[in-house]
PDB file of C-alpha atoms in Angstrom:
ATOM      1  CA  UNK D   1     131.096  95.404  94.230  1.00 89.00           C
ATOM      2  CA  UNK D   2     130.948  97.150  97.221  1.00 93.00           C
ATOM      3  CA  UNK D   3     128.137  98.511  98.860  1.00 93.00           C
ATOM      4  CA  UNK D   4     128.049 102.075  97.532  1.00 94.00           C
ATOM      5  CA  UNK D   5     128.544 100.352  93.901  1.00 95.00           C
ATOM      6  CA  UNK D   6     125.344  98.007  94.584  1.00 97.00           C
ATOM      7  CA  UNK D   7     123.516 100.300  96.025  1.00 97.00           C
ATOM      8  CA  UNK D   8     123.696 102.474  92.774  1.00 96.00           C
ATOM      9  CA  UNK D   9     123.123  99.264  90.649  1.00 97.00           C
ATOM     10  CA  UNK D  10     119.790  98.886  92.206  1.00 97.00           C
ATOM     11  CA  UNK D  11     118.845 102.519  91.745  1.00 96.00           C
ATOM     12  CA  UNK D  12     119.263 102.595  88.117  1.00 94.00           C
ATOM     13  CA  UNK D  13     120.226  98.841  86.668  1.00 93.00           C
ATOM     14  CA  UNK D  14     118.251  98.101  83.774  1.00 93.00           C
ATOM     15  CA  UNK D  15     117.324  94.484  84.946  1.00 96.00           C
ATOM     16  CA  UNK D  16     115.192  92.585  87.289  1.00 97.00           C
ATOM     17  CA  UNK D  17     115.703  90.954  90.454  1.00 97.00           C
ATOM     18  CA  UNK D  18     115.694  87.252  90.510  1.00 96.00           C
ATOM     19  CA  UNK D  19     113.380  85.271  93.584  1.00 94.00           C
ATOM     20  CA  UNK D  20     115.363  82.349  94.682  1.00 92.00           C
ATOM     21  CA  UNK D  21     113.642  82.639  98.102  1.00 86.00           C
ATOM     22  CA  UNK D  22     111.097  79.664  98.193  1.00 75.00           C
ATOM     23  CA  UNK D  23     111.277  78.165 102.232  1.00 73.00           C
ATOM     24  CA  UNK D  24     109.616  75.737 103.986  1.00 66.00           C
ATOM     25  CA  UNK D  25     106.328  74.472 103.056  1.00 71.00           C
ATOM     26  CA  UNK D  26     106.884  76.281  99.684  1.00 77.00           C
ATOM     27  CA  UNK D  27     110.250  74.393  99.105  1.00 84.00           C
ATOM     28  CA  UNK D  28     107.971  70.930  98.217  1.00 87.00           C
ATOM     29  CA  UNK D  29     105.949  73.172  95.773  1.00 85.00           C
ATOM     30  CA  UNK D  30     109.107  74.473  93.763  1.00 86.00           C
ATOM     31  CA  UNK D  31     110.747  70.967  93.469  1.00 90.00           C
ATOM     32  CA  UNK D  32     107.657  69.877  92.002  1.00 90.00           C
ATOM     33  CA  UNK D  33     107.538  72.040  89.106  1.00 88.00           C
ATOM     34  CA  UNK D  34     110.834  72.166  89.021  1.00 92.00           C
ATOM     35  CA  UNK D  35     110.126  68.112  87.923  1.00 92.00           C
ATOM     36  CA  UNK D  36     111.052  66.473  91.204  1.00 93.00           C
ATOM     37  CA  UNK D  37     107.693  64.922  93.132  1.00 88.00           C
ATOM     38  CA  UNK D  38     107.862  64.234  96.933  1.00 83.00           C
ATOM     39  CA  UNK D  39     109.251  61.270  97.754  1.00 85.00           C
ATOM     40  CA  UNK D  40     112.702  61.817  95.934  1.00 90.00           C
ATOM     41  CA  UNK D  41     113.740  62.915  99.507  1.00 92.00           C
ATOM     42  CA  UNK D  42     113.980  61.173 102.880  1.00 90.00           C
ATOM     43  CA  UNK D  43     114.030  64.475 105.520  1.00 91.00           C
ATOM     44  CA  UNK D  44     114.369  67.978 105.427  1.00 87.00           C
ATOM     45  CA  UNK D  45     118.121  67.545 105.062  1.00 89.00           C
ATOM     46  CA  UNK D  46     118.035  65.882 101.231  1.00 91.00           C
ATOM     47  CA  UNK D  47     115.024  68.540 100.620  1.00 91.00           C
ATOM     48  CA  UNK D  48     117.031  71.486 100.906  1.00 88.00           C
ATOM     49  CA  UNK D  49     119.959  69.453  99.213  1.00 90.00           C
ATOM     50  CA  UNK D  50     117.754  69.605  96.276  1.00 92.00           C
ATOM     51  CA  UNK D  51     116.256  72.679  95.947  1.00 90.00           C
ATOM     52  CA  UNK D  52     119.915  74.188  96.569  1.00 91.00           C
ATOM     53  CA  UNK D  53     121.230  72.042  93.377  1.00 92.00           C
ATOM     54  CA  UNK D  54     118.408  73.809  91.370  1.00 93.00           C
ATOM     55  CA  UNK D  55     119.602  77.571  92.623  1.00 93.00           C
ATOM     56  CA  UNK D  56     123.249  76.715  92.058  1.00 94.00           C
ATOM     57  CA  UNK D  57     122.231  75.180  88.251  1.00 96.00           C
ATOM     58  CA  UNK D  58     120.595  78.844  87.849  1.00 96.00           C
ATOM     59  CA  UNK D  59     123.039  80.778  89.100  1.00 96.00           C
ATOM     60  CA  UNK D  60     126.157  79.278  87.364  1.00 95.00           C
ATOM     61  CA  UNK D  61     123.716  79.178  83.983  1.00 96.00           C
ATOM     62  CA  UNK D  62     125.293  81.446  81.177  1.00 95.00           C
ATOM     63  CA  UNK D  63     122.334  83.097  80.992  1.00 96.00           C
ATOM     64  CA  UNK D  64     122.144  84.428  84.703  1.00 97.00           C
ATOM     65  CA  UNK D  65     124.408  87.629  84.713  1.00 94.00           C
ATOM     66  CA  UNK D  66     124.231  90.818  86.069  1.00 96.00           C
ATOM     67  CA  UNK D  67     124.006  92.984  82.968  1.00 95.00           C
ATOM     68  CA  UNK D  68     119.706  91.437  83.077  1.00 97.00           C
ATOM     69  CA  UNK D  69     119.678  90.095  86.476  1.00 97.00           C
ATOM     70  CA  UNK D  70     120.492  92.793  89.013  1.00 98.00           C
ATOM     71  CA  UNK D  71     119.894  91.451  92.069  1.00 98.00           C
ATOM     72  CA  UNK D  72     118.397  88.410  93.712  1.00 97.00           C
ATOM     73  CA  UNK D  73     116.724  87.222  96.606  1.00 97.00           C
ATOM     74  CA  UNK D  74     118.240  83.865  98.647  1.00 96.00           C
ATOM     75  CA  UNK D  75     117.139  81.651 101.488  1.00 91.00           C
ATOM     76  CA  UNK D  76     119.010  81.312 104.450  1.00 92.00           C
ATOM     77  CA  UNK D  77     120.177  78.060 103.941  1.00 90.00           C
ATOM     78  CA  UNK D  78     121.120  78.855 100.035  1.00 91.00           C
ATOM     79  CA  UNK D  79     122.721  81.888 101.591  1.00 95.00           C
ATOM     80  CA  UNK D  80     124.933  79.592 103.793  1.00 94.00           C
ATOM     81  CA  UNK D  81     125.791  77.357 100.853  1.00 93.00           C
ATOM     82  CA  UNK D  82     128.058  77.702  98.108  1.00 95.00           C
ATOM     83  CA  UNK D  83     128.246  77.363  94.120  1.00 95.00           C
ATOM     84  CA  UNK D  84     131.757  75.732  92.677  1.00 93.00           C
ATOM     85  CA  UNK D  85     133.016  76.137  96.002  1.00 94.00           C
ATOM     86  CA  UNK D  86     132.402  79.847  96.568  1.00 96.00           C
ATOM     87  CA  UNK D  87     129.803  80.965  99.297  1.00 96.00           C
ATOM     88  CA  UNK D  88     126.358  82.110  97.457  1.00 96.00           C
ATOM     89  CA  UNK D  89     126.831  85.662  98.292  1.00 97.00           C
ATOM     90  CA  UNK D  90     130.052  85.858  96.913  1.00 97.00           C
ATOM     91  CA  UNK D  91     129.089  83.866  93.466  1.00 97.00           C
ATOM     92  CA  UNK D  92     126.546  86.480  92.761  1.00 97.00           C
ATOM     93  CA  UNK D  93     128.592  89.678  93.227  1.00 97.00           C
ATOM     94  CA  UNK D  94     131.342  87.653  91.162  1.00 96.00           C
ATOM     95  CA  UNK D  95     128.334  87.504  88.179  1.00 96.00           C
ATOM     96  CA  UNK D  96     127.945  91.148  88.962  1.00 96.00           C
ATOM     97  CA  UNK D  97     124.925  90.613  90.721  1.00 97.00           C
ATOM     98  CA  UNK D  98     123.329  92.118  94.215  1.00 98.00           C
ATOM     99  CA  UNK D  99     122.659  89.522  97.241  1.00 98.00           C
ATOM    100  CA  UNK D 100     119.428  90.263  99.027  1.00 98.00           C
ATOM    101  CA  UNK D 101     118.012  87.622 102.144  1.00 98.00           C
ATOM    102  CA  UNK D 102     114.716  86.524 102.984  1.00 96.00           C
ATOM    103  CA  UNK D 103     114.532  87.550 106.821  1.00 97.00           C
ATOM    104  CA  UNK D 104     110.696  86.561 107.715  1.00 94.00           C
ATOM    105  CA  UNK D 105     109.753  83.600 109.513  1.00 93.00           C
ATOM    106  CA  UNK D 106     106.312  83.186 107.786  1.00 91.00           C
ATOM    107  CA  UNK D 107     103.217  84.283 108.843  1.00 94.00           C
ATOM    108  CA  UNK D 108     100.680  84.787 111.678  1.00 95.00           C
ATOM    109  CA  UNK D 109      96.930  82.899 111.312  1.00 96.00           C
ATOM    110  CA  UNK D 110      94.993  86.002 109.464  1.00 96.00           C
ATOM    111  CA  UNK D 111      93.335  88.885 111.814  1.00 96.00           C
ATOM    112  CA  UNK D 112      91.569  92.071 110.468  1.00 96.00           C
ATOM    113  CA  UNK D 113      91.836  90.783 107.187  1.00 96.00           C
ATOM    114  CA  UNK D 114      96.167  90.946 107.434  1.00 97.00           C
ATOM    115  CA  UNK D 115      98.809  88.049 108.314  1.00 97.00           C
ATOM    116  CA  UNK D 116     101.526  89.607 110.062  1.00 98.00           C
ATOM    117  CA  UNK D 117     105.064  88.167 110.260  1.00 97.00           C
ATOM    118  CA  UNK D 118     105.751  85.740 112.647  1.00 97.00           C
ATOM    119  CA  UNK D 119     108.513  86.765 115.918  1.00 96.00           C
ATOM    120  CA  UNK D 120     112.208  87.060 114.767  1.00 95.00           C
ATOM    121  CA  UNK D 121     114.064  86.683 117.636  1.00 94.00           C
ATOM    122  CA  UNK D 122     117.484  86.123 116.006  1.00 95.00           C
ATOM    123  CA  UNK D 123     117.053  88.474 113.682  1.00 97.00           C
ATOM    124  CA  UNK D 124     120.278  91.031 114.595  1.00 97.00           C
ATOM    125  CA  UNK D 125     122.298  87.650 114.287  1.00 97.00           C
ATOM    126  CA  UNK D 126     120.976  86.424 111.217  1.00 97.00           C
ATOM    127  CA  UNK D 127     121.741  90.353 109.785  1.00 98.00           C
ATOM    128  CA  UNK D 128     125.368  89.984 111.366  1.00 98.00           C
ATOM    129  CA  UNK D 129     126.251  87.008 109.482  1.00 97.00           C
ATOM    130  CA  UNK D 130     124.656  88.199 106.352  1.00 97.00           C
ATOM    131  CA  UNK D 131     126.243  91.167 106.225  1.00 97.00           C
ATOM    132  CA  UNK D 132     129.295  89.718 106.829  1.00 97.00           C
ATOM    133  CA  UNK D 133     128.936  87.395 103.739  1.00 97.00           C
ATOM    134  CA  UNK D 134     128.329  90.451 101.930  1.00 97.00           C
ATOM    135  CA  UNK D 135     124.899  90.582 101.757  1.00 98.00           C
ATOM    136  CA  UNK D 136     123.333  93.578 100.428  1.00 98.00           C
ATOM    137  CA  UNK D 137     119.787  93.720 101.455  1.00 98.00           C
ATOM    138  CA  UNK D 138     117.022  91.635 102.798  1.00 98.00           C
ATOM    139  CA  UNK D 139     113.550  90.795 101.872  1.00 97.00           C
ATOM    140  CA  UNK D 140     110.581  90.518 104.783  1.00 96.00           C
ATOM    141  CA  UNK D 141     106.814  89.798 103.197  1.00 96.00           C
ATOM    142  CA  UNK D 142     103.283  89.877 105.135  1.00 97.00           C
ATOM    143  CA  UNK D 143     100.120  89.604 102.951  1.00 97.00           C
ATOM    144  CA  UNK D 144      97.059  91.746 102.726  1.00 98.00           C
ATOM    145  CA  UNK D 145      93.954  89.693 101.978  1.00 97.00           C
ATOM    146  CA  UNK D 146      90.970  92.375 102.197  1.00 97.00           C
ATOM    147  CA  UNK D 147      90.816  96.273 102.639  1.00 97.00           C
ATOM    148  CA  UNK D 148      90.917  96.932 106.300  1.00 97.00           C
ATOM    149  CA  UNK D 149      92.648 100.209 107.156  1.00 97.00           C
ATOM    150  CA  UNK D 150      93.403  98.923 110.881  1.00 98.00           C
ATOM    151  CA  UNK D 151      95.140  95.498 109.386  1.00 98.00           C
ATOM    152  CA  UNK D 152      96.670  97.401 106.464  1.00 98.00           C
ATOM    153  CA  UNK D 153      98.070 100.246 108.813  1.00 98.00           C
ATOM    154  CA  UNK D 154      99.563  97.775 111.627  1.00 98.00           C
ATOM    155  CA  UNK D 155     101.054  95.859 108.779  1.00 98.00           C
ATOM    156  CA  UNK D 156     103.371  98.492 107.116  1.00 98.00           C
ATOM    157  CA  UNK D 157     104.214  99.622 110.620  1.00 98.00           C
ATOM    158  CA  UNK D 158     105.597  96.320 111.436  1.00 98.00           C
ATOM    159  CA  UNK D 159     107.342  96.348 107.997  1.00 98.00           C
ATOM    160  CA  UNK D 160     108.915  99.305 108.541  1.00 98.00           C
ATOM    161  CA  UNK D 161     110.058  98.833 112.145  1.00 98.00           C
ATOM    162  CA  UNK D 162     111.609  95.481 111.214  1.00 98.00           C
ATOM    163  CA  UNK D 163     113.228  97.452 108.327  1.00 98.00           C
ATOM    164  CA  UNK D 164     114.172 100.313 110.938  1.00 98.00           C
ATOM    165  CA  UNK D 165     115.934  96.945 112.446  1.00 98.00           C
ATOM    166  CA  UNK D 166     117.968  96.036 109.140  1.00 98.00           C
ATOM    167  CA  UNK D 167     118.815 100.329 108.418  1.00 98.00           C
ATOM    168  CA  UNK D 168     120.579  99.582 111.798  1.00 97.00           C
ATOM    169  CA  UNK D 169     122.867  97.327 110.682  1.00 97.00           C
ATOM    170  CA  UNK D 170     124.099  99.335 107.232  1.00 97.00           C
ATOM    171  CA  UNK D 171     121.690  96.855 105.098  1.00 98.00           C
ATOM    172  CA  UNK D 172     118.701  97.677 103.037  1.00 98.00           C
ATOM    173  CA  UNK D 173     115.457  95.985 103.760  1.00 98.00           C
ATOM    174  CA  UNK D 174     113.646  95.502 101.022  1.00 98.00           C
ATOM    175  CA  UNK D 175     109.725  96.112 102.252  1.00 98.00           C
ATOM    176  CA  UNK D 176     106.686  93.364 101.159  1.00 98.00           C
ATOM    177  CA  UNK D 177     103.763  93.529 102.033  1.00 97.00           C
ATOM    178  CA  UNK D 178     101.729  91.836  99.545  1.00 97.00           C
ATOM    179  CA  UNK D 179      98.369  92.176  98.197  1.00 97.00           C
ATOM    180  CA  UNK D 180      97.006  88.537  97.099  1.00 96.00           C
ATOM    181  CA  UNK D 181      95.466  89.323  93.640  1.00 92.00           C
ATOM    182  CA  UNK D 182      92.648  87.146  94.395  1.00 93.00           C
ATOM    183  CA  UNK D 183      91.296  89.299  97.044  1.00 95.00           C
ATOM    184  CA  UNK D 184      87.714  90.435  96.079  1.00 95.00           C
ATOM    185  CA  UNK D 185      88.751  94.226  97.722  1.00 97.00           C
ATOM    186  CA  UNK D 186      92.388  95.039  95.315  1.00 96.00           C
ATOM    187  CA  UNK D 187      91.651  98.100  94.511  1.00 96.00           C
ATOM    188  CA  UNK D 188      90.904  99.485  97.936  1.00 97.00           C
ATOM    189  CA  UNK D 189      94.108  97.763  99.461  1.00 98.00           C
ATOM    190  CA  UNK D 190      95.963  99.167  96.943  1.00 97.00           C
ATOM    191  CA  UNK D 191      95.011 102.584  97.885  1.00 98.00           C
ATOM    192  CA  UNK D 192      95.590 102.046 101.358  1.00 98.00           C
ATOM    193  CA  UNK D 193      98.604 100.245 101.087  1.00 98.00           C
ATOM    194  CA  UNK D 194      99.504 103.510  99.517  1.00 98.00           C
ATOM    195  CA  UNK D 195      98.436 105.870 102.001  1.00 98.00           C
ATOM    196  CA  UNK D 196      99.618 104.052 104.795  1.00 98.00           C
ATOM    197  CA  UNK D 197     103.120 103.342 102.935  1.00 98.00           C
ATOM    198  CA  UNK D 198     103.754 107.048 102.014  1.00 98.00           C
ATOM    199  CA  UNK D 199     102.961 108.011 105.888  1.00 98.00           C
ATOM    200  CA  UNK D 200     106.026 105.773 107.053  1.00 98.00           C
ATOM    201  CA  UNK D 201     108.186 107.096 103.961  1.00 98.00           C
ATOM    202  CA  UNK D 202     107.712 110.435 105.326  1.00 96.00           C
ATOM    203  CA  UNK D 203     108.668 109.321 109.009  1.00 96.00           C
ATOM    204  CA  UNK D 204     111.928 108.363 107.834  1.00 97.00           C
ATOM    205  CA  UNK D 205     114.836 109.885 109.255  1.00 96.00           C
ATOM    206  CA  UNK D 206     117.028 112.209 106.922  1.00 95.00           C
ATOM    207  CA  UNK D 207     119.111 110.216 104.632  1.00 93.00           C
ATOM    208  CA  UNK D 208     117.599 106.882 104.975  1.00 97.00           C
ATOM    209  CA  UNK D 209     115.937 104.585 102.192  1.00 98.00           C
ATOM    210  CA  UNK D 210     113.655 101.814 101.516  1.00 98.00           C
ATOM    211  CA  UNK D 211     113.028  99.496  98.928  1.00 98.00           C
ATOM    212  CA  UNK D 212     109.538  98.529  98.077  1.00 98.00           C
ATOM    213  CA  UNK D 213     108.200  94.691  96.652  1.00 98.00           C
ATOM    214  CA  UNK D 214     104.496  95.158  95.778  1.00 97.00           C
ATOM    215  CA  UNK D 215     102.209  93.272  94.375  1.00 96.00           C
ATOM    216  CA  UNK D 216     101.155  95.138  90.652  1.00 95.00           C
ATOM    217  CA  UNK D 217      98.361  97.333  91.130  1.00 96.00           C
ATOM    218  CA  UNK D 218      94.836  96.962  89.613  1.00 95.00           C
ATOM    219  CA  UNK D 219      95.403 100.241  88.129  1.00 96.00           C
ATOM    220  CA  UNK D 220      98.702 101.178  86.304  1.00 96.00           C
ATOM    221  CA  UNK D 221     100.529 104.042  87.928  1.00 96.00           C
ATOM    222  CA  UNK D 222      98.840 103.474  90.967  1.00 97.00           C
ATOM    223  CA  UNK D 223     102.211 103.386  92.631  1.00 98.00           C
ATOM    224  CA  UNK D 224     103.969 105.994  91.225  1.00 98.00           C
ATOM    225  CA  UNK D 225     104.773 108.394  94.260  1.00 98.00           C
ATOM    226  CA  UNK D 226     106.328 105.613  95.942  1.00 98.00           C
ATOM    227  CA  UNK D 227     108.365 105.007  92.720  1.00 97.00           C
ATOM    228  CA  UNK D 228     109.201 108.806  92.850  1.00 97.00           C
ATOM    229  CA  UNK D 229     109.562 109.056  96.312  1.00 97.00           C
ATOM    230  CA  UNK D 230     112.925 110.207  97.762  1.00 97.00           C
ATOM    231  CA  UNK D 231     113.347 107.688 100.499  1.00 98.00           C
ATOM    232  CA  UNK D 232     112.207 104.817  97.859  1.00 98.00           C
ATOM    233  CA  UNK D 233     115.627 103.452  96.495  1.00 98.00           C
ATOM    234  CA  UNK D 234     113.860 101.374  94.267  1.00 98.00           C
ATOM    235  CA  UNK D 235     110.116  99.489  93.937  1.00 98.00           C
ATOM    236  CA  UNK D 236     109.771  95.921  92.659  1.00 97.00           C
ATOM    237  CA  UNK D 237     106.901  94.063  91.753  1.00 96.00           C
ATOM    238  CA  UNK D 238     106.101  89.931  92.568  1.00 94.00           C
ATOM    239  CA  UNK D 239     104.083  88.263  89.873  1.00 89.00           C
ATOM    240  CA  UNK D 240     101.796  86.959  92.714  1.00 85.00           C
ATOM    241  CA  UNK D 241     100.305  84.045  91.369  1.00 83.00           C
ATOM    242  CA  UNK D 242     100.103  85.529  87.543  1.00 89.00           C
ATOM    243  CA  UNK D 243     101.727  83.212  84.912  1.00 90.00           C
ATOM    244  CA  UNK D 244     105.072  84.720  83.608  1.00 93.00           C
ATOM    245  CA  UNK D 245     103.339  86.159  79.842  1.00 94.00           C
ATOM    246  CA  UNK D 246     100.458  88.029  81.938  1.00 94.00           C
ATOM    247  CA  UNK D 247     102.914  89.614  84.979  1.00 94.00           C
ATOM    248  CA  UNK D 248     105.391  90.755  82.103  1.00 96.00           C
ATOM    249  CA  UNK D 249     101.949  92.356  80.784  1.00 95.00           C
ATOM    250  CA  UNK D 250     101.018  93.608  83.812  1.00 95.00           C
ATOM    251  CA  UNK D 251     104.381  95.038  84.607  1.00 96.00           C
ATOM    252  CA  UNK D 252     105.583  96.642  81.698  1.00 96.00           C
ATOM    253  CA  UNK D 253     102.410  98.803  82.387  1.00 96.00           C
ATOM    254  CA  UNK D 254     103.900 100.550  85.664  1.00 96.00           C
ATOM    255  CA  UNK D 255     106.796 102.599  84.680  1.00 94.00           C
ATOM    256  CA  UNK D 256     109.719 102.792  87.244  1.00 95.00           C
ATOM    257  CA  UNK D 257     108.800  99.453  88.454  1.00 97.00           C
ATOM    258  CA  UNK D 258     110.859  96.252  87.974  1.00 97.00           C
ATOM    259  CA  UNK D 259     110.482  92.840  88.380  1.00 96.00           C
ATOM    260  CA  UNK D 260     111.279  90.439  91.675  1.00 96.00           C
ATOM    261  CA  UNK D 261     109.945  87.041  90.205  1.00 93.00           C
ATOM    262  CA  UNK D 262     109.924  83.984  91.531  1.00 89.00           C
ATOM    263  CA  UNK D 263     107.486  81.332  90.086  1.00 87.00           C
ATOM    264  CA  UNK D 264     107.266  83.236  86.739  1.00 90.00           C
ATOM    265  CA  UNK D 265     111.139  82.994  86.275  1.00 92.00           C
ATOM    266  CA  UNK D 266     111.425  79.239  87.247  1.00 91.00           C
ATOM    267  CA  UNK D 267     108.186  78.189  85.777  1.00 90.00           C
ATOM    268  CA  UNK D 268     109.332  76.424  82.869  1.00 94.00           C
ATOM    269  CA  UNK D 269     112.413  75.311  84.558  1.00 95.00           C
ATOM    270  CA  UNK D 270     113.058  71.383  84.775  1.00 96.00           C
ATOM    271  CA  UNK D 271     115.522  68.893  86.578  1.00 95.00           C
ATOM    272  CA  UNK D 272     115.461  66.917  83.011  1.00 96.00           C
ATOM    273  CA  UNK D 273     116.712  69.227  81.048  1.00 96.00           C
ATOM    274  CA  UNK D 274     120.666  68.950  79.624  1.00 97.00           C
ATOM    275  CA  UNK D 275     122.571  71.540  80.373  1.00 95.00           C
ATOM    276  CA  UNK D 276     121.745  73.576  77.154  1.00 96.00           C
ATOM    277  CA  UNK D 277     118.160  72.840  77.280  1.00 97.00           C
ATOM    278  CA  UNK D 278     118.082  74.962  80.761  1.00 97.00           C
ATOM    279  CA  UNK D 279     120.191  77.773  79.785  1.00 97.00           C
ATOM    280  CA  UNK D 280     118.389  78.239  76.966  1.00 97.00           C
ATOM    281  CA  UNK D 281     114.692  78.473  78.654  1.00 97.00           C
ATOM    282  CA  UNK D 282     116.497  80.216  81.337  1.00 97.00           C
ATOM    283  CA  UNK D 283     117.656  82.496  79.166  1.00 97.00           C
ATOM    284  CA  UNK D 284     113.649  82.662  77.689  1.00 97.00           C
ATOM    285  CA  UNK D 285     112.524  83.749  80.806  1.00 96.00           C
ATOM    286  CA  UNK D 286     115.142  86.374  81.765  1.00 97.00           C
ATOM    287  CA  UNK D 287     114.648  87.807  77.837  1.00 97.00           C
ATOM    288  CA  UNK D 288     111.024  88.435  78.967  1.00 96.00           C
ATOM    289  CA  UNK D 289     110.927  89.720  82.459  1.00 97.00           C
ATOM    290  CA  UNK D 290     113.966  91.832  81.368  1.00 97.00           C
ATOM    291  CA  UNK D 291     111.973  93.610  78.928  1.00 96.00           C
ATOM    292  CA  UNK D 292     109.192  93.783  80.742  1.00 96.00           C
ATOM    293  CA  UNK D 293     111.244  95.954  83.672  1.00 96.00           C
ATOM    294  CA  UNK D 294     112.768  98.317  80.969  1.00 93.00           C
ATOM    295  CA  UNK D 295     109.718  99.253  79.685  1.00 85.00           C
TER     296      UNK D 295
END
């Protein structure tokens, strides 16, 4: 695939993009439930060692091809790694599937009711290499945790002028800035988000796009103009905490809106398993959030 072919599988593939993204203090988290506790590791090294076996088992899996799974999301160091001897990247596009990267470098302590992302200073090298890997896209998140227009606003600017950053270098940044579902104020972020989204959209130079990763609204169809918008290649939705049955719920009730899972694709997932035992709930999972997408 080359870039004007995955740029028009993302547009219109019926499938979902896969969230092999976890990092850092999340990376304990996903071993866990993945059926490894703390403790099977000695330093960071071993860590990452593990949790890059567990992307590599999904990725080779029969079950983890492009015709469901259109893109997916990798860390850095997964990025840098390889599967059967091939670098990531390239055993993705060879599944017929689209390579994004996680860019951020976590968050900022919370202020008016935002967390920002943390300084990138390396970030035009990182996007050299990447692209250079053949990387398609990348993937920066900041979380909204209560309705304040100031936080909201200086939130999707950021977003945007980081993605203004990644346009630069012929990739396409994939926009996140999350709403935590738990916040007692969802609605009212949601419509903000959208206000304050749809101003940036319209800054947007002639020509360019975005991609979107949202957290599902409260209210169905909430999102729709930025589904519909011109400069919106595509929006994707992060099950955010929701248990894979309810986000497939909650999803199939946005049309135009796919899914970028992480926890509810791996979520039944274990290091245990045989071989056919993993393909097979693999397989489960990709079924539902697959249907849930095209719906």
């Amino acid at each position: 695939m080359n870039t004007a072919d995955m740029t028009a599988k993302i547009a219109a593939g019926q499938g979902f993009i896969a969230a092999l993204d976890q990092s850092g203090g999340s990376t304990p988290k996903a071993l866990k439930g993945y059926g490894i506790e703390e403790g099977a590791w000695s330093n960071d090294e071993e860590m990452f060692g593990l949790i890059h076996d567990m992307r590599s088992r999904i990725i080779r899996s029969k079950a983890f091809s492009g015709d469901r799974v259109i893109g997916a999301i990798l860390f850095e160091r997964t990025m840098d790694g390889s599967v059967d001897g091939k670098p990531t990247p390239a055993a993705l596009i060879e599944k017929g599937v689209v390579p994004f990267i996680k860019i951020d470098k976590g968050l900022e302590d919370e202020a008016n009711g935002v967390q920002m992302m943390k300084p990138m200073p390396d970030l035009d090298a990182l996007l050299s290499r990447s692209k250079a890997l053949g990387v398609f896209g990348t993937k920066e998140r900041s979380v909204i945790n209560s309705a304040n227009r100031e936080g909201i606003a200086a939130i999707v600017a950021q977003q945007f002028e980081v993605g203004q950053q990644v346009l630069s270098h012929g990739m396409m940044p994939m926009i996140e800035p999350e709403i935590n579902i738990k916040s007692a104020t969802r609605a009212e972020c949601d419509a903000i988000l959208l206000d304050e989204t749809l101003k940036q959209l319209d800054a947007l130079a002639p020509g360019q796009q975005v991609m979107l990763k949202l957290s599902l609204p409260v209210e169905a169809g909430t999102f729709d103009p930025l589904v519909n918008h011109s400069k919106v290649l595509r929006v994707v939705a992060l099950s955010g905490g929701y248990k894979r049955p309810e986000a497939c719920v909650e999803l199939a009730k946005n049309h135009g809106i796919i899914a970028s899972f992480s926890r509810a694709l791996l979520e039944d997932l274990r290091h245990q398993m045989s071989d056919d035992e993993f393909d097979a709930s693999l397989d489960e999972a990709i079924a539902a959030i697959h249907k849930a997408s095209i719906a």
